[in-house]
Amino acid sequence: MRSAALRRMTTVALAATLGLGLAACGGGGGAQESVSWRLAETHPGDYPTTQADKWFAEELSKRSDGRITVEVYPDAQLGEERDVLEQMQLGSVELNRTNANLVGEFVPSWKAYGIPYAFEGEEHFWNFLQGEGGQAKLDELSEMGAVGLAYYDSGARSLYTNGKPIEKPDDLAGRNIRVQPGSITAEVVEEFGGSATTMDFGEVYSGIETGVIDGAENNLPSYVSTRHYEVADNLTLNEHQRVPEVLMISQSAMDQLSEQDQQLVREVAKESTEVQRELWQEEVAESRKTLEDAGVTITELDDKKPFEDAVAGLKERYAGQYGEFMDAVEAAKKQQ
Ligand code: GTR
């Protein structure tokens, strides 16, 4: 299924390549003749973000006639996400696919992406990301010396634990939930009534297994690909956040290219969003099936209101702090 989607996207892209290739030959930039970059990815090779990274790398090489080479390093080979963000600032990693929640530590206004229940659903979320609001956030990445290239889907984040299933916020009392570094999710978990521990993604499985934490929160594909469901087999679809994935490049890497090649990088990255979103849909469905087959208890909530109410105060506080973000979020609702 996955490869069919990729094939389709590659054919579409091929048509664009022919036109662009010609343009590239005609123009000429005063920048470096060729560059070779590294792209850091925390997920395994077959995860939708990684496949989109690879598509981006291949297309970029093709359309630049080999002037731009990108090697994708999956499985956190270049380090955990937070470390990679630091490495980018130091100039040792050029490209990075990361989750928006992690960026908050480097560009504080990105903490806004962690505001719980900010988006009504997938359509609203993508209206925002692909509109002026989403672009304005990408532009803010210049504060950390990076250029935001594209968003990828990451669905909604939900709670999972071992022991007793979570049916209402109160059930989190006395439970310790892992959250991503740099995010406001710790506060979300605490408002629900639990306690929160910040931990790198790669530590979560053993953290749950050894009882340091009782669970975590994530989307279905991550819950499955990390096999966290083996050690925390209760999933509650409370969907407290929709936090995008972002593909970024360091400004210093971008500066090595001619104007024309910079444009090419931007274009190919934007197209890779479509590749990733299609793969994402398939992955969510497959993950759901894997969880059902594994006998995981999936708690669907007819009404998420108790969870929404528990974080209403927090949401209001952050909405005050990030007013511009919330205005753009509101505006994206009207376009639905
Ligand atoms: C995933 C995301 C990863 C990572 C992870 C986490 O949804 O794709 O990049 O941030 O969550 O919880 O650490």
PDB file of N, CA, C and O and ligand atoms in Angstrom, residues 41-43 47 49 80-81 97-102 153-157 160 178-181 199-202 204 216-223 226 228 243-245 280, ligand 1:
ATOM      1  N   GLU A  41      16.594  12.187  11.629  1.00  0.00           N
ATOM      2  CA  GLU A  41      15.223  11.686  11.804  1.00  0.00           C
ATOM      3  C   GLU A  41      15.228  10.714  12.981  1.00  0.00           C
ATOM      4  O   GLU A  41      16.101   9.846  13.075  1.00  0.00           O
ATOM      5  N   THR A  42      14.270  10.855  13.849  1.00  0.00           N
ATOM      6  CA  THR A  42      14.256   9.991  15.033  1.00  0.00           C
ATOM      7  C   THR A  42      13.570   8.642  14.776  1.00  0.00           C
ATOM      8  O   THR A  42      13.855   7.652  15.432  1.00  0.00           O
ATOM      9  N   HIS A  43      12.672   8.619  13.788  1.00  0.00           N
ATOM     10  CA  HIS A  43      11.880   7.406  13.546  1.00  0.00           C
ATOM     11  C   HIS A  43      12.614   6.387  12.677  1.00  0.00           C
ATOM     12  O   HIS A  43      13.563   6.737  11.971  1.00  0.00           O
ATOM     13  N   TYR A  47       8.836   4.540   8.739  1.00  0.00           N
ATOM     14  CA  TYR A  47       7.835   5.457   9.326  1.00  0.00           C
ATOM     15  C   TYR A  47       7.506   6.550   8.302  1.00  0.00           C
ATOM     16  O   TYR A  47       8.374   6.946   7.514  1.00  0.00           O
ATOM     17  N   THR A  49       7.255   9.794   8.288  1.00  0.00           N
ATOM     18  CA  THR A  49       8.125  10.974   8.193  1.00  0.00           C
ATOM     19  C   THR A  49       9.447  10.595   7.514  1.00  0.00           C
ATOM     20  O   THR A  49       9.967  11.342   6.684  1.00  0.00           O
ATOM     21  N   GLU A  80      19.240  12.131  19.964  1.00  0.00           N
ATOM     22  CA  GLU A  80      17.838  12.373  20.299  1.00  0.00           C
ATOM     23  C   GLU A  80      17.442  13.759  19.770  1.00  0.00           C
ATOM     24  O   GLU A  80      18.295  14.623  19.558  1.00  0.00           O
ATOM     25  N   GLU A  81      16.152  13.957  19.613  1.00  0.00           N
ATOM     26  CA  GLU A  81      15.677  15.165  18.937  1.00  0.00           C
ATOM     27  C   GLU A  81      16.208  16.483  19.523  1.00  0.00           C
ATOM     28  O   GLU A  81      16.579  17.391  18.799  1.00  0.00           O
ATOM     29  N   ARG A  97      14.201  16.713  10.828  1.00  0.00           N
ATOM     30  CA  ARG A  97      12.749  16.560  10.915  1.00  0.00           C
ATOM     31  C   ARG A  97      12.461  16.356  12.387  1.00  0.00           C
ATOM     32  O   ARG A  97      12.956  15.409  12.987  1.00  0.00           O
ATOM     33  N   THR A  98      11.683  17.273  12.948  1.00  0.00           N
ATOM     34  CA  THR A  98      11.417  17.174  14.381  1.00  0.00           C
ATOM     35  C   THR A  98       9.955  17.466  14.666  1.00  0.00           C
ATOM     36  O   THR A  98       9.224  17.905  13.784  1.00  0.00           O
ATOM     37  N   ASN A  99       9.537  17.209  15.890  1.00  0.00           N
ATOM     38  CA  ASN A  99       8.172  17.526  16.289  1.00  0.00           C
ATOM     39  C   ASN A  99       8.143  18.948  16.851  1.00  0.00           C
ATOM     40  O   ASN A  99       9.051  19.355  17.576  1.00  0.00           O
ATOM     41  N   ALA A 100       7.086  19.688  16.525  1.00  0.00           N
ATOM     42  CA  ALA A 100       6.989  21.092  16.923  1.00  0.00           C
ATOM     43  C   ALA A 100       7.106  21.283  18.441  1.00  0.00           C
ATOM     44  O   ALA A 100       7.603  22.311  18.902  1.00  0.00           O
ATOM     45  N   ASN A 101       6.661  20.324  19.212  1.00  0.00           N
ATOM     46  CA  ASN A 101       6.736  20.461  20.670  1.00  0.00           C
ATOM     47  C   ASN A 101       8.174  20.652  21.166  1.00  0.00           C
ATOM     48  O   ASN A 101       8.409  21.317  22.165  1.00  0.00           O
ATOM     49  N   LEU A 102       9.128  20.027  20.480  1.00  0.00           N
ATOM     50  CA  LEU A 102      10.525  20.117  20.909  1.00  0.00           C
ATOM     51  C   LEU A 102      11.123  21.497  20.632  1.00  0.00           C
ATOM     52  O   LEU A 102      12.087  21.916  21.268  1.00  0.00           O
ATOM     53  N   ASP A 153       2.283  15.503   8.848  1.00  0.00           N
ATOM     54  CA  ASP A 153       1.189  15.172   9.769  1.00  0.00           C
ATOM     55  C   ASP A 153       1.701  14.365  10.966  1.00  0.00           C
ATOM     56  O   ASP A 153       2.673  13.613  10.858  1.00  0.00           O
ATOM     57  N   SER A 154       1.043  14.541  12.059  1.00  0.00           N
ATOM     58  CA  SER A 154       1.384  13.764  13.248  1.00  0.00           C
ATOM     59  C   SER A 154       0.110  13.404  14.006  1.00  0.00           C
ATOM     60  O   SER A 154       0.163  12.970  15.154  1.00  0.00           O
ATOM     61  N   GLY A 155      -1.034  13.616  13.362  1.00  0.00           N
ATOM     62  CA  GLY A 155      -2.310  13.244  13.971  1.00  0.00           C
ATOM     63  C   GLY A 155      -2.548  13.937  15.294  1.00  0.00           C
ATOM     64  O   GLY A 155      -2.160  15.093  15.487  1.00  0.00           O
ATOM     65  N   ALA A 156      -3.188  13.221  16.209  1.00  0.00           N
ATOM     66  CA  ALA A 156      -3.474  13.782  17.524  1.00  0.00           C
ATOM     67  C   ALA A 156      -2.760  12.949  18.581  1.00  0.00           C
ATOM     68  O   ALA A 156      -2.583  11.743  18.425  1.00  0.00           O
ATOM     69  N   ARG A 157      -2.361  13.606  19.651  1.00  0.00           N
ATOM     70  CA  ARG A 157      -1.678  12.901  20.740  1.00  0.00           C
ATOM     71  C   ARG A 157      -2.689  12.483  21.808  1.00  0.00           C
ATOM     72  O   ARG A 157      -3.558  13.258  22.191  1.00  0.00           O
ATOM     73  N   TYR A 160      -1.476   6.994  26.981  1.00  0.00           N
ATOM     74  CA  TYR A 160      -1.463   5.529  27.157  1.00  0.00           C
ATOM     75  C   TYR A 160      -0.701   5.157  28.431  1.00  0.00           C
ATOM     76  O   TYR A 160       0.273   5.810  28.791  1.00  0.00           O
ATOM     77  N   ARG A 178       5.236  10.335  30.836  1.00  0.00           N
ATOM     78  CA  ARG A 178       6.380  10.934  30.138  1.00  0.00           C
ATOM     79  C   ARG A 178       5.911  11.991  29.134  1.00  0.00           C
ATOM     80  O   ARG A 178       4.928  11.786  28.421  1.00  0.00           O
ATOM     81  N   VAL A 179       6.622  13.123  29.084  1.00  0.00           N
ATOM     82  CA  VAL A 179       6.335  14.153  28.084  1.00  0.00           C
ATOM     83  C   VAL A 179       7.619  14.523  27.341  1.00  0.00           C
ATOM     84  O   VAL A 179       8.722  14.273  27.825  1.00  0.00           O
ATOM     85  N   GLN A 180       7.465  15.151  26.169  1.00  0.00           N
ATOM     86  CA  GLN A 180       8.618  15.547  25.353  1.00  0.00           C
ATOM     87  C   GLN A 180       9.363  16.725  25.986  1.00  0.00           C
ATOM     88  O   GLN A 180       8.728  17.602  26.574  1.00  0.00           O
ATOM     89  N   PRO A 181      10.675  16.785  25.799  1.00  0.00           N
ATOM     90  CA  PRO A 181      11.418  17.954  26.299  1.00  0.00           C
ATOM     91  C   PRO A 181      10.942  19.229  25.602  1.00  0.00           C
ATOM     92  O   PRO A 181      10.554  19.192  24.434  1.00  0.00           O
ATOM     93  N   MET A 199      11.406  13.283  29.251  1.00  0.00           N
ATOM     94  CA  MET A 199      12.334  12.198  28.923  1.00  0.00           C
ATOM     95  C   MET A 199      12.524  12.154  27.414  1.00  0.00           C
ATOM     96  O   MET A 199      11.598  12.469  26.667  1.00  0.00           O
ATOM     97  N   ASP A 200      13.698  11.755  26.949  1.00  0.00           N
ATOM     98  CA  ASP A 200      13.910  11.594  25.508  1.00  0.00           C
ATOM     99  C   ASP A 200      13.062  10.425  24.997  1.00  0.00           C
ATOM    100  O   ASP A 200      12.810   9.461  25.725  1.00  0.00           O
ATOM    101  N   PHE A 201      12.704  10.516  23.736  1.00  0.00           N
ATOM    102  CA  PHE A 201      11.839   9.510  23.102  1.00  0.00           C
ATOM    103  C   PHE A 201      12.423   8.092  23.259  1.00  0.00           C
ATOM    104  O   PHE A 201      11.712   7.145  23.598  1.00  0.00           O
ATOM    105  N   GLY A 202      13.707   7.999  23.028  1.00  0.00           N
ATOM    106  CA  GLY A 202      14.359   6.682  23.050  1.00  0.00           C
ATOM    107  C   GLY A 202      14.407   6.023  24.423  1.00  0.00           C
ATOM    108  O   GLY A 202      14.775   4.842  24.540  1.00  0.00           O
ATOM    109  N   VAL A 204      11.760   5.979  26.555  1.00  0.00           N
ATOM    110  CA  VAL A 204      10.409   5.751  27.086  1.00  0.00           C
ATOM    111  C   VAL A 204      10.081   4.272  27.311  1.00  0.00           C
ATOM    112  O   VAL A 204       9.522   3.905  28.352  1.00  0.00           O
ATOM    113  N   ALA A 216       2.791   7.262  28.691  1.00  0.00           N
ATOM    114  CA  ALA A 216       3.233   8.426  27.920  1.00  0.00           C
ATOM    115  C   ALA A 216       2.052   8.920  27.097  1.00  0.00           C
ATOM    116  O   ALA A 216       0.899   8.542  27.384  1.00  0.00           O
ATOM    117  N   GLU A 217       2.329   9.730  26.102  1.00  0.00           N
ATOM    118  CA  GLU A 217       1.241  10.201  25.227  1.00  0.00           C
ATOM    119  C   GLU A 217       1.836  10.370  23.837  1.00  0.00           C
ATOM    120  O   GLU A 217       2.981  10.820  23.702  1.00  0.00           O
ATOM    121  N   ASN A 218       1.083   9.966  22.842  1.00  0.00           N
ATOM    122  CA  ASN A 218       1.561  10.091  21.471  1.00  0.00           C
ATOM    123  C   ASN A 218       0.443   9.761  20.492  1.00  0.00           C
ATOM    124  O   ASN A 218      -0.676   9.433  20.919  1.00  0.00           O
ATOM    125  N   ASN A 219       0.783   9.821  19.204  1.00  0.00           N
ATOM    126  CA  ASN A 219      -0.188   9.392  18.186  1.00  0.00           C
ATOM    127  C   ASN A 219      -0.099   7.868  18.008  1.00  0.00           C
ATOM    128  O   ASN A 219       0.826   7.224  18.532  1.00  0.00           O
ATOM    129  N   LEU A 220      -1.014   7.294  17.255  1.00  0.00           N
ATOM    130  CA  LEU A 220      -1.032   5.837  17.104  1.00  0.00           C
ATOM    131  C   LEU A 220       0.223   5.281  16.419  1.00  0.00           C
ATOM    132  O   LEU A 220       0.814   4.312  16.903  1.00  0.00           O
ATOM    133  N   PRO A 221       0.658   5.868  15.288  1.00  0.00           N
ATOM    134  CA  PRO A 221       1.846   5.304  14.635  1.00  0.00           C
ATOM    135  C   PRO A 221       3.100   5.273  15.533  1.00  0.00           C
ATOM    136  O   PRO A 221       3.866   4.310  15.483  1.00  0.00           O
ATOM    137  N   SER A 222       3.282   6.305  16.361  1.00  0.00           N
ATOM    138  CA  SER A 222       4.461   6.286  17.248  1.00  0.00           C
ATOM    139  C   SER A 222       4.294   5.269  18.368  1.00  0.00           C
ATOM    140  O   SER A 222       5.250   4.586  18.753  1.00  0.00           O
ATOM    141  N   TYR A 223       3.094   5.173  18.870  1.00  0.00           N
ATOM    142  CA  TYR A 223       2.787   4.203  19.933  1.00  0.00           C
ATOM    143  C   TYR A 223       3.092   2.786  19.433  1.00  0.00           C
ATOM    144  O   TYR A 223       3.636   1.949  20.166  1.00  0.00           O
ATOM    145  N   THR A 226       7.203   2.237  18.236  1.00  0.00           N
ATOM    146  CA  THR A 226       8.110   2.118  19.389  1.00  0.00           C
ATOM    147  C   THR A 226       7.797   0.876  20.226  1.00  0.00           C
ATOM    148  O   THR A 226       8.507   0.574  21.161  1.00  0.00           O
ATOM    149  N   HIS A 228       5.591   0.661  22.361  1.00  0.00           N
ATOM    150  CA  HIS A 228       5.244   1.042  23.740  1.00  0.00           C
ATOM    151  C   HIS A 228       3.997   0.305  24.213  1.00  0.00           C
ATOM    152  O   HIS A 228       3.791   0.120  25.412  1.00  0.00           O
ATOM    153  N   VAL A 243       0.024  18.303  17.145  1.00  0.00           N
ATOM    154  CA  VAL A 243       1.310  18.992  17.065  1.00  0.00           C
ATOM    155  C   VAL A 243       2.011  18.566  15.778  1.00  0.00           C
ATOM    156  O   VAL A 243       2.316  17.387  15.612  1.00  0.00           O
ATOM    157  N   PRO A 244       2.254  19.495  14.858  1.00  0.00           N
ATOM    158  CA  PRO A 244       2.830  19.071  13.582  1.00  0.00           C
ATOM    159  C   PRO A 244       4.281  18.623  13.680  1.00  0.00           C
ATOM    160  O   PRO A 244       4.989  18.969  14.622  1.00  0.00           O
ATOM    161  N   GLU A 245       4.690  17.881  12.676  1.00  0.00           N
ATOM    162  CA  GLU A 245       6.112  17.605  12.468  1.00  0.00           C
ATOM    163  C   GLU A 245       6.611  18.704  11.550  1.00  0.00           C
ATOM    164  O   GLU A 245       5.851  19.220  10.724  1.00  0.00           O
ATOM    165  N   TRP A 280       0.751   8.833   5.873  1.00  0.00           N
ATOM    166  CA  TRP A 280       0.290   8.946   7.260  1.00  0.00           C
ATOM    167  C   TRP A 280      -1.088   8.289   7.439  1.00  0.00           C
ATOM    168  O   TRP A 280      -1.315   7.536   8.384  1.00  0.00           O
TER     169      TRP A 280
HETATM  170  C1  GTR B   1       6.356  11.635  17.872  1.00  0.00           C
HETATM  171  C2  GTR B   1       7.186  12.519  16.977  1.00  0.00           C
HETATM  172  C3  GTR B   1       8.650  12.364  17.298  1.00  0.00           C
HETATM  173  C4  GTR B   1       8.906  12.555  18.783  1.00  0.00           C
HETATM  174  C5  GTR B   1       7.954  11.740  19.622  1.00  0.00           C
HETATM  175  C6  GTR B   1       8.102  11.961  21.117  1.00  0.00           C
HETATM  176  O1  GTR B   1       4.987  11.811  17.590  1.00  0.00           O
HETATM  177  O2  GTR B   1       6.984  12.161  15.634  1.00  0.00           O
HETATM  178  O3  GTR B   1       9.388  13.243  16.514  1.00  0.00           O
HETATM  179  O4  GTR B   1       8.847  13.906  19.122  1.00  0.00           O
HETATM  180  O5  GTR B   1       6.606  11.946  19.240  1.00  0.00           O
HETATM  181  O6  GTR B   1       7.095  11.844  21.809  1.00  0.00           O
HETATM  182  O7  GTR B   1       9.212  12.221  21.569  1.00  0.00           O
END
